[in-house]
Amino acid sequence: MSKKILSVACHMIIMVTMMTFFLAGCKSKDKATEPEVTEAVFKKVPSSQSGITFSNVVEENYIKNNYDKFAYVYNGAGVATGDINNDGLPDIYFGAMMCLINSI
């Protein structure tokens, strides 16, 4: 009988502890702790200013693109930057999904 009482007491301690943590987490947000709104990190730049004319055109063909097995085809291949030619300037590399030629 004492093992049963001990087991019930342990369960009660666990339940009280869980309820304490649950209730401690239920408090309203203080406006002072909310993050400040900052300016956007990126801004849209026209190709006439950047000199970049790359376009990743993807043909929407669910049979050809095998959408069920490769749904990421519509997300694009990607973009990377790095100093490829060691001139001290960042080079931008664009990967295309449906083009035979990628672009630097």
Rosetta silent file (secondary structure, phi, psi, omega in degrees, C-alpha in Angstrom):
SEQUENCE: MSKKILSVACHMIIMVTMMTFFLAGCKSKDKATEPEVTEAVFKKVPSSQSGITFSNVVEENYIKNNYDKFAYVYNGAGVATGDINNDGLPDIYFGAMMCLINSI
SCORE:     score description
SCORE:     0.000 S_00000001
   1 L     0.000  -33.351 -179.235    0.000    0.000    0.000 S_00000001
   2 H   -69.773  -31.026  176.425    2.857    2.418    0.677 S_00000001
   3 H   -65.320  -37.303  179.264    4.202    1.888   -2.878 S_00000001
   4 H   -66.878  -41.904  178.833    0.815    2.947   -4.248 S_00000001
   5 H   -64.857  -41.539  178.425    0.785    6.095   -2.111 S_00000001
   6 H   -63.432  -41.177  178.702    4.371    6.879   -3.190 S_00000001
   7 H   -64.202  -43.139  178.464    3.426    6.403   -6.854 S_00000001
   8 H   -65.029  -39.786  179.622    0.408    8.699   -6.527 S_00000001
   9 H   -64.580  -40.869  178.126    2.552   11.312   -4.744 S_00000001
  10 H   -63.907  -42.073  178.254    5.157   11.188   -7.543 S_00000001
  11 H   -63.607  -38.971  179.293    2.446   11.627  -10.158 S_00000001
  12 H   -66.367  -40.393  178.837    0.997   14.568   -8.256 S_00000001
  13 H   -63.478  -43.124  178.985    4.434   16.228   -8.001 S_00000001
  14 H   -63.222  -44.583 -179.483    4.979   15.768  -11.727 S_00000001
  15 H   -63.933  -42.867  179.536    1.533   17.179  -12.556 S_00000001
  16 H   -64.612  -40.981  178.375    2.003   20.205  -10.275 S_00000001
  17 H   -63.406  -44.769  179.267    5.435   20.868  -11.805 S_00000001
  18 H   -63.572  -42.438  178.983    4.053   20.638  -15.350 S_00000001
  19 H   -64.997  -36.475  178.605    1.128   22.935  -14.522 S_00000001
  20 H   -63.122  -46.608  178.296    3.527   25.451  -12.935 S_00000001
  21 H   -65.017  -39.527  179.635    5.667   25.576  -16.105 S_00000001
  22 H   -62.531  -48.242 -178.579    2.548   25.764  -18.298 S_00000001
  23 H   -70.507  -31.127  178.234    1.028   28.636  -16.357 S_00000001
  24 H   -68.031  -28.880  179.459    4.357   30.470  -16.112 S_00000001
  25 H   -81.520  -11.466 -178.105    4.561   30.446  -19.916 S_00000001
  26 L   -95.724   75.423  176.096    1.088   31.950  -20.299 S_00000001
  27 L  -130.689  154.330 -177.791    1.784   35.627  -19.888 S_00000001
  28 L   -73.314  150.711  179.123    1.032   38.515  -22.166 S_00000001
  29 L   -73.219  136.725  175.489    3.796   39.967  -24.310 S_00000001
  30 L   -88.394  133.883 -177.592    5.269   43.177  -23.061 S_00000001
  31 H   -60.981  -25.127 -179.391    5.614   45.785  -25.806 S_00000001
  32 H   -70.983  -22.998 -178.175    9.133   46.565  -24.638 S_00000001
  33 H   -91.847   -7.282  179.214   10.288   43.033  -25.531 S_00000001
  34 L   -73.645  141.170 -178.651    8.947   43.072  -29.101 S_00000001
  35 L   -68.246  150.940  178.454   11.643   43.488  -31.770 S_00000001
  36 L   -75.697  149.283  175.457   11.980   46.790  -33.569 S_00000001
  37 L   -82.543  125.908 -178.928   10.936   47.046  -37.201 S_00000001
  38 L  -114.353  169.632  178.589   14.004   47.665  -39.332 S_00000001
  39 L   -69.981  157.020  179.045   14.516   48.540  -42.967 S_00000001
  40 L   -63.949  146.258 -179.794   14.623   45.759  -45.536 S_00000001
  41 L   -77.373  -37.407 -178.747   18.006   44.156  -46.102 S_00000001
  42 L  -109.339  153.713  173.136   17.494   43.793  -49.846 S_00000001
  43 L  -138.168  151.194 -178.959   16.050   46.206  -52.365 S_00000001
  44 L   -74.096  129.212 -179.026   15.007   45.708  -55.968 S_00000001
  45 L  -121.491  129.782  179.782   17.587   47.008  -58.440 S_00000001
  46 L   -67.183  151.458 -178.237   16.824   47.295  -62.169 S_00000001
  47 H   -63.984  -25.676  177.518   18.980   45.237  -64.550 S_00000001
  48 H   -65.272  -28.182  178.941   20.092   48.454  -66.259 S_00000001
  49 H   -88.009  -39.244 -175.924   21.804   49.423  -62.984 S_00000001
  50 H   -85.810  -25.405 -176.769   23.128   45.994  -61.938 S_00000001
  51 L    81.286    6.208 -179.828   24.109   44.707  -65.375 S_00000001
  52 L   -97.609  122.961 -179.329   22.460   41.351  -64.623 S_00000001
  53 L  -120.574   15.704 -178.080   20.126   40.102  -67.349 S_00000001
  54 L   -68.901  141.660  176.171   19.777   36.445  -66.284 S_00000001
  55 L  -141.161  125.432  178.803   16.307   34.915  -66.314 S_00000001
  56 L   -96.348   93.290 -179.126   15.449   31.375  -65.163 S_00000001
  57 L   -91.739  122.047 -179.503   12.454   30.463  -67.318 S_00000001
  58 L  -112.765  124.757  177.820   10.864   27.162  -66.292 S_00000001
  59 L   -74.950  124.524 -179.854    8.381   25.457  -68.605 S_00000001
  60 L   -82.147   91.924 -179.811    5.359   24.409  -66.566 S_00000001
  61 L  -135.351  100.825 -173.410    4.991   20.829  -67.717 S_00000001
  62 L   -65.900  -27.486  179.078    4.038   18.463  -64.891 S_00000001
  63 L   -77.708  -48.729 -178.929    4.743   15.352  -66.962 S_00000001
  64 L   -65.391  -41.015 -176.512    8.126   16.474  -68.308 S_00000001
  65 L   -83.208   -3.831  177.312    9.313   17.928  -65.012 S_00000001
  66 L    52.360   57.414 -172.879    8.188   14.854  -63.041 S_00000001
  67 L   -56.410  -36.808 -177.980    6.514   17.016  -60.405 S_00000001
  68 L   -64.179  -33.278 -177.705    5.632   14.095  -58.116 S_00000001
  69 L  -101.138  -21.464 -176.383    9.268   13.059  -57.703 S_00000001
  70 L  -139.290   68.401 -176.611   11.050   16.398  -58.200 S_00000001
  71 H   -68.681  -18.278 -175.971    8.779   19.188  -56.964 S_00000001
  72 H   -76.628   -2.825  179.916   11.735   21.535  -56.401 S_00000001
  73 H   -59.735  -28.598 -177.991   12.148   22.141  -60.140 S_00000001
  74 H   -84.287   -6.187  177.340    9.873   25.177  -59.777 S_00000001
  75 H   -83.394  -19.272 -177.473   12.036   26.731  -57.028 S_00000001
  76 L    99.341  167.110 -175.639   14.952   27.371  -59.358 S_00000001
  77 L   -86.955  -38.490  177.242   18.517   26.128  -59.362 S_00000001
  78 E   133.253  176.176 -179.972   20.150   28.771  -57.225 S_00000001
  79 E  -144.016  144.875  179.121   22.603   31.602  -57.049 S_00000001
  80 E  -142.203  153.738  175.550   26.080   31.848  -55.520 S_00000001
  81 E  -127.814  150.407  177.980   28.685   34.540  -55.064 S_00000001
  82 E   176.636  161.383  179.137   32.424   34.338  -54.733 S_00000001
  83 L   -88.530   83.789 -175.417   35.621   35.803  -56.135 S_00000001
  84 L   -69.646  -42.299 -174.513   36.139   33.247  -58.930 S_00000001
  85 L   -99.912   13.162  175.951   38.716   35.195  -60.954 S_00000001
  86 L    54.940   39.853  177.027   40.607   36.706  -57.985 S_00000001
  87 L   -99.653    2.920  178.686   39.992   40.334  -58.958 S_00000001
  88 L    87.305   -2.658  179.357   38.779   41.304  -55.484 S_00000001
  89 L  -110.930  146.169  178.648   35.158   41.703  -56.621 S_00000001
  90 L   -72.010  130.558  174.196   32.325   39.258  -55.914 S_00000001
  91 E   -97.365  141.258 -178.053   31.305   37.225  -58.969 S_00000001
  92 E  -108.089  127.460  179.293   27.689   36.072  -59.155 S_00000001
  93 E  -113.849  124.098  178.319   26.910   32.582  -60.503 S_00000001
  94 E  -108.056  133.522  174.891   23.349   31.741  -61.539 S_00000001
  95 E  -106.414  134.154 -179.404   22.200   28.167  -62.086 S_00000001
  96 L  -106.638  150.696 -179.964   19.287   27.498  -64.433 S_00000001
  97 L   -85.031  -37.764 -172.214   16.905   24.564  -64.320 S_00000001
  98 L  -120.880    8.904  178.738   16.023   24.259  -67.993 S_00000001
  99 L   -97.980  149.187  176.501   18.841   26.078  -69.800 S_00000001
 100 L   -79.770  -22.267 -177.494   21.819   24.294  -71.294 S_00000001
 101 L  -117.229  124.867  172.714   24.080   27.206  -70.356 S_00000001
 102 L   -89.264  175.366 -168.844   24.406   28.581  -66.826 S_00000001
 103 E  -133.956  139.246  171.652   25.682   32.087  -66.319 S_00000001
 104 L  -114.673    0.000    0.000   28.468   33.918  -64.501 S_00000001
